[in-house]
Amino acid sequence: MTININFLLIPEIVLILGIIAILLISVFINKNSFKFSLYSSLILLIITSFLVLLNYQDSFINNNKLFITNLFIINFKILIIISSILVLLIMENYFQDLKINKFEIPILILFSVFGMLVMISSNNLMSMYLGIEIQSLSLYILASINRKSLKSSEAGLKYFILGALSSAFLLYGCSLIYGFTGSLNFEDIYQKMSVFNNLNIGLIFGLIFVITSLGFKISAVPFHMWAPDVYEGSPTPITAFFTTAPKIAGIALLIRFLFEPFGNFWFDWHQIIIFISIASMILGAFAAIVQDNFKRLLAYSSIGHIGYILIGVVSANDSGIKAIFIYLVIYIFMNFGIFAILLSLKNDNGYIEKISNLSGLGKSNPIVSIVLTIMLFSMAGIPPLAGFFGKFYIFIAAIESKLFVLAIIGVLSSVIAAFYYLRIIKVIYFEENKENLEITLNPNTKFVIYLSALFIILFIFFQSKILELSNFVSYNIIN
Amino acid sequence: MTLYDLCFYFFSIVAVFSSLIVISAKNTVHSVLFLILSFINGSALFVLLGAEFLAMILIVVYVGAVAVLFLFVVMMLDINFVKIREGFLQYMPLGILLGVVLLTELILVLISKKMMSSGLVEYSSIPNFSQNENTKDLGEVLYTDYFLLFQLSGFILLIAMIGSITLTLRTRSGVKKQNIFDQVNLDSKNQIVKKKVPLNKGIE
């Protein structure tokens, strides 16, 4: 009857204790509770990331076989923590201007980070489900946090109902897998299935249901319907959070789920992932063309990026996993660069959301518009910038696995996607100034903008370093 | 026919009939009360199976929370259930079809003994009675092997609480609140003022 908690879970435990401490202290502070919880959350996240790094070795420690850690998981955990630190840095001004500076916002972000950490280090279908629930429940609340706005409430409700549906799919899939293998543990499921020549129909159903649910979490195409509405309706910093951290966690979990329990059955799942990937890339490229809302456009562009990342999953080799890691690192910085700029632009009606509002930015503020242009070029994949390398490694991995069709469709859709990124640049530089844009850069936002700009420009010089780092990610599950 | 069988048939017949009344009663309050009755009969059936923990949970969760919630909804909101029921005949064929499909599925399950050959892991359908009652059995795994998962579900409830408070709490202005601390701390010297009242004039 001993409760065995070893070093593996220390970061999560410290994080959750810190969250509760911040929550209790903020309740009793009357003034500036938002600022307090924001900065203490930042400190807590930095401490957590150090604790995660402290265990940086490829050791499998099981805790009643419920949780597991290895270098792959640690690297993805660090990515999640970095993206939540960046979102905490850029959110302060926005919430204070809109007067929704509730201290619960950073706390809910921390809670969802906690859920993501649990989710990607889970080694059991039950701990996986609980992690997903913790993560998504706090995201539902964050989406509707601006309750005065009709759109935000709608976003929260929509996300909540569809998310509950996807959880039901997940549970149904898990119950089928449990019924046909008799185990909830990833390794045991793998062991039990290794005697099968091919999956029986019940397990295939279970697999498809779980992929459906995870596809919903990362907003891959047949399950993407919620994404544009939710991204448009939620407050902008929360949208920035939605486009990065939950997707990283979802991708990491998808990779682990497909390669650990179902590692022997690449043949059974690869067609599904190929379909999802192609559909995401094409829809991400075409649907974004007609958007005039910047957040909606970024939602479609993130759907497209998920499509490229899934190519790496399908190629199922070392370089595929490495390419996904590099892609995600670059994606975080591109995304936060754009959102940080979006969060510092205001016109008379408040923070801008329409693309047409950017007109004439090139003349009124050359530096910000150059940075924004660099981000957009990088998203489009123009060579010397970081975004090019992300796509490059993904396509190389696809070609190594002889997935030529996927690589060709990927290149074509990225050419189409370049159109709408270039359209924004055209609006910035070649259209007449209609409204007076006001730029307020507070030091944190400035830091994020310059950091991501430097990262994207200088990536070409230190890409060998990142490649080295990504070597650790390459995963021993791939047999 | 033993006492066990007798109990089983009694509880299941009451459960079936009360669920029939739930969907056919004119008065919605009656429906909800019969819903509670059918839940209670269901939990009695669980007791007969030896799953007393599930039986208690069924009463606590469904009777205690869900049914009372329904009752509140029925009594507080003026929903015209007769109007909702108007399309009954329209949906009847579909309902019958679904019922027939479910019935054939049940019959198929009962007559085919090949269910296990489909690849499902074999488990005994009768619970394995250990020395302890199953509440104790559950508790023993819940607080040891699955302690971490138990804690995680607790955090889910905490998030739900934080969320419902954040999304609904309003601090209204202009509301007069009683602050007992301030009231007790009042000093009589500052509150009571002696004034001289001039004759025939009063005081403003």
PDB file of N, CA, C and O in Angstrom, chain A residues 173-235:
ATOM      1  N   GLY A 173     -13.575   4.807 -28.300  1.00  0.00           N
ATOM      2  CA  GLY A 173     -12.413   4.151 -28.898  1.00  0.00           C
ATOM      3  C   GLY A 173     -11.596   3.415 -27.856  1.00  0.00           C
ATOM      4  O   GLY A 173     -11.197   2.265 -28.049  1.00  0.00           O
ATOM      5  N   CYS A 174     -11.369   4.100 -26.700  1.00  0.00           N
ATOM      6  CA  CYS A 174     -10.575   3.471 -25.642  1.00  0.00           C
ATOM      7  C   CYS A 174     -11.263   2.215 -25.153  1.00  0.00           C
ATOM      8  O   CYS A 174     -10.609   1.196 -24.891  1.00  0.00           O
ATOM      9  N   SER A 175     -12.614   2.263 -25.018  1.00  0.00           N
ATOM     10  CA  SER A 175     -13.301   1.085 -24.496  1.00  0.00           C
ATOM     11  C   SER A 175     -13.202  -0.064 -25.490  1.00  0.00           C
ATOM     12  O   SER A 175     -13.062  -1.222 -25.088  1.00  0.00           O
ATOM     13  N   LEU A 176     -13.234   0.242 -26.796  1.00  0.00           N
ATOM     14  CA  LEU A 176     -13.078  -0.830 -27.786  1.00  0.00           C
ATOM     15  C   LEU A 176     -11.684  -1.441 -27.699  1.00  0.00           C
ATOM     16  O   LEU A 176     -11.514  -2.667 -27.742  1.00  0.00           O
ATOM     17  N   ILE A 177     -10.667  -0.558 -27.572  1.00  0.00           N
ATOM     18  CA  ILE A 177      -9.299  -1.076 -27.479  1.00  0.00           C
ATOM     19  C   ILE A 177      -9.147  -1.943 -26.234  1.00  0.00           C
ATOM     20  O   ILE A 177      -8.555  -3.022 -26.265  1.00  0.00           O
ATOM     21  N   TYR A 178      -9.739  -1.474 -25.136  1.00  0.00           N
ATOM     22  CA  TYR A 178      -9.675  -2.241 -23.895  1.00  0.00           C
ATOM     23  C   TYR A 178     -10.393  -3.573 -24.055  1.00  0.00           C
ATOM     24  O   TYR A 178      -9.906  -4.620 -23.617  1.00  0.00           O
ATOM     25  N   GLY A 179     -11.550  -3.549 -24.726  1.00  0.00           N
ATOM     26  CA  GLY A 179     -12.318  -4.770 -24.880  1.00  0.00           C
ATOM     27  C   GLY A 179     -11.598  -5.809 -25.715  1.00  0.00           C
ATOM     28  O   GLY A 179     -11.709  -7.005 -25.468  1.00  0.00           O
ATOM     29  N   PHE A 180     -10.832  -5.357 -26.716  1.00  0.00           N
ATOM     30  CA  PHE A 180     -10.215  -6.332 -27.614  1.00  0.00           C
ATOM     31  C   PHE A 180      -8.787  -6.701 -27.224  1.00  0.00           C
ATOM     32  O   PHE A 180      -8.226  -7.636 -27.773  1.00  0.00           O
ATOM     33  N   THR A 181      -8.175  -5.920 -26.314  1.00  0.00           N
ATOM     34  CA  THR A 181      -6.844  -6.321 -25.875  1.00  0.00           C
ATOM     35  C   THR A 181      -6.808  -6.675 -24.395  1.00  0.00           C
ATOM     36  O   THR A 181      -5.895  -7.353 -23.943  1.00  0.00           O
ATOM     37  N   GLY A 182      -7.785  -6.191 -23.648  1.00  0.00           N
ATOM     38  CA  GLY A 182      -7.819  -6.501 -22.223  1.00  0.00           C
ATOM     39  C   GLY A 182      -6.840  -5.705 -21.413  1.00  0.00           C
ATOM     40  O   GLY A 182      -6.527  -6.068 -20.295  1.00  0.00           O
ATOM     41  N   SER A 183      -6.325  -4.590 -21.968  1.00  0.00           N
ATOM     42  CA  SER A 183      -5.379  -3.814 -21.198  1.00  0.00           C
ATOM     43  C   SER A 183      -5.527  -2.336 -21.531  1.00  0.00           C
ATOM     44  O   SER A 183      -5.963  -1.969 -22.612  1.00  0.00           O
ATOM     45  N   LEU A 184      -5.164  -1.499 -20.543  1.00  0.00           N
ATOM     46  CA  LEU A 184      -5.227  -0.059 -20.769  1.00  0.00           C
ATOM     47  C   LEU A 184      -3.846   0.528 -20.959  1.00  0.00           C
ATOM     48  O   LEU A 184      -3.688   1.674 -21.327  1.00  0.00           O
ATOM     49  N   ASN A 185      -2.840  -0.279 -20.666  1.00  0.00           N
ATOM     50  CA  ASN A 185      -1.484   0.221 -20.669  1.00  0.00           C
ATOM     51  C   ASN A 185      -0.900   0.173 -22.079  1.00  0.00           C
ATOM     52  O   ASN A 185      -1.114  -0.797 -22.804  1.00  0.00           O
ATOM     53  N   PHE A 186      -0.187   1.227 -22.486  1.00  0.00           N
ATOM     54  CA  PHE A 186       0.310   1.281 -23.863  1.00  0.00           C
ATOM     55  C   PHE A 186       1.193   0.075 -24.199  1.00  0.00           C
ATOM     56  O   PHE A 186       1.031  -0.558 -25.233  1.00  0.00           O
ATOM     57  N   GLU A 187       2.129  -0.237 -23.281  1.00  0.00           N
ATOM     58  CA  GLU A 187       3.045  -1.330 -23.583  1.00  0.00           C
ATOM     59  C   GLU A 187       2.322  -2.671 -23.620  1.00  0.00           C
ATOM     60  O   GLU A 187       2.590  -3.509 -24.482  1.00  0.00           O
ATOM     61  N   ASP A 188       1.380  -2.842 -22.676  1.00  0.00           N
ATOM     62  CA  ASP A 188       0.645  -4.106 -22.665  1.00  0.00           C
ATOM     63  C   ASP A 188      -0.195  -4.261 -23.928  1.00  0.00           C
ATOM     64  O   ASP A 188      -0.287  -5.351 -24.492  1.00  0.00           O
ATOM     65  N   ILE A 189      -0.785  -3.142 -24.367  1.00  0.00           N
ATOM     66  CA  ILE A 189      -1.581  -3.204 -25.595  1.00  0.00           C
ATOM     67  C   ILE A 189      -0.682  -3.614 -26.757  1.00  0.00           C
ATOM     68  O   ILE A 189      -1.035  -4.481 -27.559  1.00  0.00           O
ATOM     69  N   TYR A 190       0.525  -3.020 -26.786  1.00  0.00           N
ATOM     70  CA  TYR A 190       1.479  -3.360 -27.842  1.00  0.00           C
ATOM     71  C   TYR A 190       1.822  -4.844 -27.797  1.00  0.00           C
ATOM     72  O   TYR A 190       1.816  -5.533 -28.826  1.00  0.00           O
ATOM     73  N   GLN A 191       2.106  -5.337 -26.578  1.00  0.00           N
ATOM     74  CA  GLN A 191       2.464  -6.748 -26.413  1.00  0.00           C
ATOM     75  C   GLN A 191       1.332  -7.663 -26.871  1.00  0.00           C
ATOM     76  O   GLN A 191       1.552  -8.622 -27.604  1.00  0.00           O
ATOM     77  N   LYS A 192       0.108  -7.329 -26.431  1.00  0.00           N
ATOM     78  CA  LYS A 192      -1.036  -8.186 -26.759  1.00  0.00           C
ATOM     79  C   LYS A 192      -1.270  -8.210 -28.263  1.00  0.00           C
ATOM     80  O   LYS A 192      -1.635  -9.231 -28.827  1.00  0.00           O
ATOM     81  N   MET A 193      -1.019  -7.054 -28.901  1.00  0.00           N
ATOM     82  CA  MET A 193      -1.336  -6.999 -30.321  1.00  0.00           C
ATOM     83  C   MET A 193      -0.219  -7.559 -31.178  1.00  0.00           C
ATOM     84  O   MET A 193      -0.418  -7.794 -32.363  1.00  0.00           O
ATOM     85  N   SER A 194       0.972  -7.749 -30.572  1.00  0.00           N
ATOM     86  CA  SER A 194       2.085  -8.185 -31.413  1.00  0.00           C
ATOM     87  C   SER A 194       1.887  -9.611 -31.917  1.00  0.00           C
ATOM     88  O   SER A 194       2.566 -10.038 -32.837  1.00  0.00           O
ATOM     89  N   VAL A 195       0.926 -10.347 -31.319  1.00  0.00           N
ATOM     90  CA  VAL A 195       0.673 -11.697 -31.824  1.00  0.00           C
ATOM     91  C   VAL A 195      -0.290 -11.688 -33.014  1.00  0.00           C
ATOM     92  O   VAL A 195      -0.373 -12.658 -33.748  1.00  0.00           O
ATOM     93  N   PHE A 196      -0.998 -10.562 -33.193  1.00  0.00           N
ATOM     94  CA  PHE A 196      -1.945 -10.515 -34.316  1.00  0.00           C
ATOM     95  C   PHE A 196      -1.197 -10.298 -35.627  1.00  0.00           C
ATOM     96  O   PHE A 196      -0.217  -9.561 -35.677  1.00  0.00           O
ATOM     97  N   ASN A 197      -1.724 -10.929 -36.690  1.00  0.00           N
ATOM     98  CA  ASN A 197      -1.171 -10.629 -38.008  1.00  0.00           C
ATOM     99  C   ASN A 197      -1.745  -9.327 -38.543  1.00  0.00           C
ATOM    100  O   ASN A 197      -1.045  -8.490 -39.077  1.00  0.00           O
ATOM    101  N   ASN A 198      -3.056  -9.219 -38.421  1.00  0.00           N
ATOM    102  CA  ASN A 198      -3.663  -7.935 -38.776  1.00  0.00           C
ATOM    103  C   ASN A 198      -4.718  -7.599 -37.732  1.00  0.00           C
ATOM    104  O   ASN A 198      -5.224  -8.464 -37.033  1.00  0.00           O
ATOM    105  N   LEU A 199      -5.036  -6.321 -37.651  1.00  0.00           N
ATOM    106  CA  LEU A 199      -5.974  -5.879 -36.628  1.00  0.00           C
ATOM    107  C   LEU A 199      -7.366  -6.418 -36.931  1.00  0.00           C
ATOM    108  O   LEU A 199      -7.770  -6.462 -38.094  1.00  0.00           O
ATOM    109  N   ASN A 200      -8.099  -6.843 -35.894  1.00  0.00           N
ATOM    110  CA  ASN A 200      -9.480  -7.205 -36.170  1.00  0.00           C
ATOM    111  C   ASN A 200     -10.349  -5.953 -36.181  1.00  0.00           C
ATOM    112  O   ASN A 200      -9.916  -4.859 -35.810  1.00  0.00           O
ATOM    113  N   ILE A 201     -11.584  -6.144 -36.614  1.00  0.00           N
ATOM    114  CA  ILE A 201     -12.422  -4.983 -36.945  1.00  0.00           C
ATOM    115  C   ILE A 201     -12.678  -4.093 -35.725  1.00  0.00           C
ATOM    116  O   ILE A 201     -12.706  -2.869 -35.829  1.00  0.00           O
ATOM    117  N   GLY A 202     -12.792  -4.721 -34.548  1.00  0.00           N
ATOM    118  CA  GLY A 202     -13.063  -3.930 -33.355  1.00  0.00           C
ATOM    119  C   GLY A 202     -11.920  -2.997 -33.030  1.00  0.00           C
ATOM    120  O   GLY A 202     -12.123  -1.822 -32.711  1.00  0.00           O
ATOM    121  N   LEU A 203     -10.688  -3.506 -33.146  1.00  0.00           N
ATOM    122  CA  LEU A 203      -9.533  -2.659 -32.848  1.00  0.00           C
ATOM    123  C   LEU A 203      -9.386  -1.548 -33.873  1.00  0.00           C
ATOM    124  O   LEU A 203      -8.979  -0.434 -33.532  1.00  0.00           O
ATOM    125  N   ILE A 204      -9.735  -1.858 -35.144  1.00  0.00           N
ATOM    126  CA  ILE A 204      -9.644  -0.796 -36.153  1.00  0.00           C
ATOM    127  C   ILE A 204     -10.622   0.317 -35.822  1.00  0.00           C
ATOM    128  O   ILE A 204     -10.289   1.502 -35.893  1.00  0.00           O
ATOM    129  N   PHE A 205     -11.835  -0.075 -35.383  1.00  0.00           N
ATOM    130  CA  PHE A 205     -12.804   0.948 -34.981  1.00  0.00           C
ATOM    131  C   PHE A 205     -12.269   1.772 -33.823  1.00  0.00           C
ATOM    132  O   PHE A 205     -12.374   2.999 -33.816  1.00  0.00           O
ATOM    133  N   GLY A 206     -11.694   1.085 -32.833  1.00  0.00           N
ATOM    134  CA  GLY A 206     -11.150   1.796 -31.688  1.00  0.00           C
ATOM    135  C   GLY A 206     -10.083   2.785 -32.105  1.00  0.00           C
ATOM    136  O   GLY A 206     -10.088   3.943 -31.693  1.00  0.00           O
ATOM    137  N   LEU A 207      -9.185   2.313 -32.980  1.00  0.00           N
ATOM    138  CA  LEU A 207      -8.102   3.168 -33.467  1.00  0.00           C
ATOM    139  C   LEU A 207      -8.661   4.398 -34.175  1.00  0.00           C
ATOM    140  O   LEU A 207      -8.226   5.534 -33.932  1.00  0.00           O
ATOM    141  N   ILE A 208      -9.677   4.163 -35.040  1.00  0.00           N
ATOM    142  CA  ILE A 208     -10.226   5.284 -35.803  1.00  0.00           C
ATOM    143  C   ILE A 208     -10.912   6.274 -34.874  1.00  0.00           C
ATOM    144  O   ILE A 208     -10.772   7.495 -35.040  1.00  0.00           O
ATOM    145  N   PHE A 209     -11.623   5.766 -33.863  1.00  0.00           N
ATOM    146  CA  PHE A 209     -12.294   6.696 -32.948  1.00  0.00           C
ATOM    147  C   PHE A 209     -11.276   7.546 -32.208  1.00  0.00           C
ATOM    148  O   PHE A 209     -11.462   8.754 -32.042  1.00  0.00           O
ATOM    149  N   VAL A 210     -10.172   6.914 -31.758  1.00  0.00           N
ATOM    150  CA  VAL A 210      -9.175   7.700 -31.024  1.00  0.00           C
ATOM    151  C   VAL A 210      -8.519   8.717 -31.958  1.00  0.00           C
ATOM    152  O   VAL A 210      -8.306   9.872 -31.584  1.00  0.00           O
ATOM    153  N   ILE A 211      -8.223   8.308 -33.202  1.00  0.00           N
ATOM    154  CA  ILE A 211      -7.624   9.259 -34.145  1.00  0.00           C
ATOM    155  C   ILE A 211      -8.585  10.416 -34.415  1.00  0.00           C
ATOM    156  O   ILE A 211      -8.172  11.578 -34.502  1.00  0.00           O
ATOM    157  N   THR A 212      -9.886  10.098 -34.505  1.00  0.00           N
ATOM    158  CA  THR A 212     -10.879  11.157 -34.701  1.00  0.00           C
ATOM    159  C   THR A 212     -10.795  12.187 -33.598  1.00  0.00           C
ATOM    160  O   THR A 212     -10.752  13.393 -33.846  1.00  0.00           O
ATOM    161  N   SER A 213     -10.756  11.686 -32.369  1.00  0.00           N
ATOM    162  CA  SER A 213     -10.763  12.605 -31.245  1.00  0.00           C
ATOM    163  C   SER A 213      -9.482  13.437 -31.199  1.00  0.00           C
ATOM    164  O   SER A 213      -9.529  14.651 -30.985  1.00  0.00           O
ATOM    165  N   LEU A 214      -8.343  12.781 -31.447  1.00  0.00           N
ATOM    166  CA  LEU A 214      -7.089  13.542 -31.427  1.00  0.00           C
ATOM    167  C   LEU A 214      -7.045  14.503 -32.612  1.00  0.00           C
ATOM    168  O   LEU A 214      -6.510  15.606 -32.503  1.00  0.00           O
ATOM    169  N   GLY A 215      -7.625  14.081 -33.748  1.00  0.00           N
ATOM    170  CA  GLY A 215      -7.697  14.965 -34.902  1.00  0.00           C
ATOM    171  C   GLY A 215      -8.524  16.194 -34.596  1.00  0.00           C
ATOM    172  O   GLY A 215      -8.215  17.292 -35.048  1.00  0.00           O
ATOM    173  N   PHE A 216      -9.555  16.028 -33.780  1.00  0.00           N
ATOM    174  CA  PHE A 216     -10.338  17.185 -33.348  1.00  0.00           C
ATOM    175  C   PHE A 216      -9.481  18.124 -32.524  1.00  0.00           C
ATOM    176  O   PHE A 216      -9.521  19.339 -32.697  1.00  0.00           O
ATOM    177  N   LYS A 217      -8.672  17.555 -31.635  1.00  0.00           N
ATOM    178  CA  LYS A 217      -7.863  18.410 -30.756  1.00  0.00           C
ATOM    179  C   LYS A 217      -6.834  19.205 -31.552  1.00  0.00           C
ATOM    180  O   LYS A 217      -6.493  20.318 -31.182  1.00  0.00           O
ATOM    181  N   ILE A 218      -6.298  18.616 -32.632  1.00  0.00           N
ATOM    182  CA  ILE A 218      -5.313  19.372 -33.397  1.00  0.00           C
ATOM    183  C   ILE A 218      -5.950  20.059 -34.596  1.00  0.00           C
ATOM    184  O   ILE A 218      -5.255  20.637 -35.408  1.00  0.00           O
ATOM    185  N   SER A 219      -7.271  19.980 -34.694  1.00  0.00           N
ATOM    186  CA  SER A 219      -8.057  20.595 -35.773  1.00  0.00           C
ATOM    187  C   SER A 219      -7.531  20.207 -37.156  1.00  0.00           C
ATOM    188  O   SER A 219      -7.242  21.044 -37.990  1.00  0.00           O
ATOM    189  N   ALA A 220      -7.417  18.894 -37.364  1.00  0.00           N
ATOM    190  CA  ALA A 220      -7.105  18.405 -38.709  1.00  0.00           C
ATOM    191  C   ALA A 220      -8.411  18.296 -39.493  1.00  0.00           C
ATOM    192  O   ALA A 220      -9.480  18.326 -38.897  1.00  0.00           O
ATOM    193  N   VAL A 221      -8.318  18.150 -40.832  1.00  0.00           N
ATOM    194  CA  VAL A 221      -9.464  18.580 -41.605  1.00  0.00           C
ATOM    195  C   VAL A 221     -10.839  17.982 -41.404  1.00  0.00           C
ATOM    196  O   VAL A 221     -11.727  18.735 -41.155  1.00  0.00           O
ATOM    197  N   PRO A 222     -11.115  16.743 -41.462  1.00  0.00           N
ATOM    198  CA  PRO A 222     -12.561  16.491 -41.362  1.00  0.00           C
ATOM    199  C   PRO A 222     -13.124  16.923 -40.013  1.00  0.00           C
ATOM    200  O   PRO A 222     -14.326  16.977 -39.850  1.00  0.00           O
ATOM    201  N   PHE A 223     -12.265  17.219 -39.061  1.00  0.00           N
ATOM    202  CA  PHE A 223     -12.734  17.569 -37.724  1.00  0.00           C
ATOM    203  C   PHE A 223     -12.359  19.017 -37.369  1.00  0.00           C
ATOM    204  O   PHE A 223     -12.123  19.334 -36.219  1.00  0.00           O
ATOM    205  N   HIS A 224     -12.293  19.874 -38.370  1.00  0.00           N
ATOM    206  CA  HIS A 224     -11.749  21.211 -38.133  1.00  0.00           C
ATOM    207  C   HIS A 224     -12.822  22.264 -37.975  1.00  0.00           C
ATOM    208  O   HIS A 224     -12.509  23.414 -37.715  1.00  0.00           O
ATOM    209  N   MET A 225     -14.106  21.900 -38.149  1.00  0.00           N
ATOM    210  CA  MET A 225     -15.165  22.904 -38.287  1.00  0.00           C
ATOM    211  C   MET A 225     -15.196  23.927 -37.153  1.00  0.00           C
ATOM    212  O   MET A 225     -15.550  25.069 -37.360  1.00  0.00           O
ATOM    213  N   TRP A 226     -14.826  23.500 -35.969  1.00  0.00           N
ATOM    214  CA  TRP A 226     -14.908  24.413 -34.836  1.00  0.00           C
ATOM    215  C   TRP A 226     -13.837  25.483 -34.905  1.00  0.00           C
ATOM    216  O   TRP A 226     -14.029  26.588 -34.402  1.00  0.00           O
ATOM    217  N   ALA A 227     -12.691  25.156 -35.517  1.00  0.00           N
ATOM    218  CA  ALA A 227     -11.499  25.982 -35.333  1.00  0.00           C
ATOM    219  C   ALA A 227     -11.683  27.441 -35.760  1.00  0.00           C
ATOM    220  O   ALA A 227     -11.431  28.335 -34.956  1.00  0.00           O
ATOM    221  N   PRO A 228     -12.134  27.739 -36.998  1.00  0.00           N
ATOM    222  CA  PRO A 228     -12.197  29.142 -37.375  1.00  0.00           C
ATOM    223  C   PRO A 228     -13.108  29.969 -36.482  1.00  0.00           C
ATOM    224  O   PRO A 228     -12.734  31.067 -36.067  1.00  0.00           O
ATOM    225  N   ASP A 229     -14.276  29.427 -36.125  1.00  0.00           N
ATOM    226  CA  ASP A 229     -15.196  30.189 -35.283  1.00  0.00           C
ATOM    227  C   ASP A 229     -14.625  30.423 -33.895  1.00  0.00           C
ATOM    228  O   ASP A 229     -14.700  31.531 -33.358  1.00  0.00           O
ATOM    229  N   VAL A 230     -14.041  29.362 -33.329  1.00  0.00           N
ATOM    230  CA  VAL A 230     -13.509  29.506 -31.975  1.00  0.00           C
ATOM    231  C   VAL A 230     -12.325  30.467 -31.971  1.00  0.00           C
ATOM    232  O   VAL A 230     -12.210  31.328 -31.100  1.00  0.00           O
ATOM    233  N   TYR A 231     -11.464  30.362 -32.998  1.00  0.00           N
ATOM    234  CA  TYR A 231     -10.288  31.232 -33.036  1.00  0.00           C
ATOM    235  C   TYR A 231     -10.691  32.679 -33.241  1.00  0.00           C
ATOM    236  O   TYR A 231     -10.070  33.585 -32.708  1.00  0.00           O
ATOM    237  N   GLU A 232     -11.758  32.883 -34.018  1.00  0.00           N
ATOM    238  CA  GLU A 232     -12.183  34.257 -34.260  1.00  0.00           C
ATOM    239  C   GLU A 232     -12.828  34.844 -33.011  1.00  0.00           C
ATOM    240  O   GLU A 232     -12.614  35.998 -32.665  1.00  0.00           O
ATOM    241  N   GLY A 233     -13.625  34.026 -32.323  1.00  0.00           N
ATOM    242  CA  GLY A 233     -14.384  34.543 -31.198  1.00  0.00           C
ATOM    243  C   GLY A 233     -13.571  34.765 -29.940  1.00  0.00           C
ATOM    244  O   GLY A 233     -13.817  35.712 -29.210  1.00  0.00           O
ATOM    245  N   SER A 234     -12.583  33.912 -29.692  1.00  0.00           N
ATOM    246  CA  SER A 234     -11.861  34.039 -28.424  1.00  0.00           C
ATOM    247  C   SER A 234     -11.001  35.292 -28.421  1.00  0.00           C
ATOM    248  O   SER A 234     -10.633  35.799 -29.473  1.00  0.00           O
ATOM    249  N   PRO A 235     -10.658  35.774 -27.229  1.00  0.00           N
ATOM    250  CA  PRO A 235      -9.748  36.920 -27.151  1.00  0.00           C
ATOM    251  C   PRO A 235      -8.423  36.588 -27.848  1.00  0.00           C
ATOM    252  O   PRO A 235      -7.984  35.434 -27.792  1.00  0.00           O
TER     253      PRO A 235
END
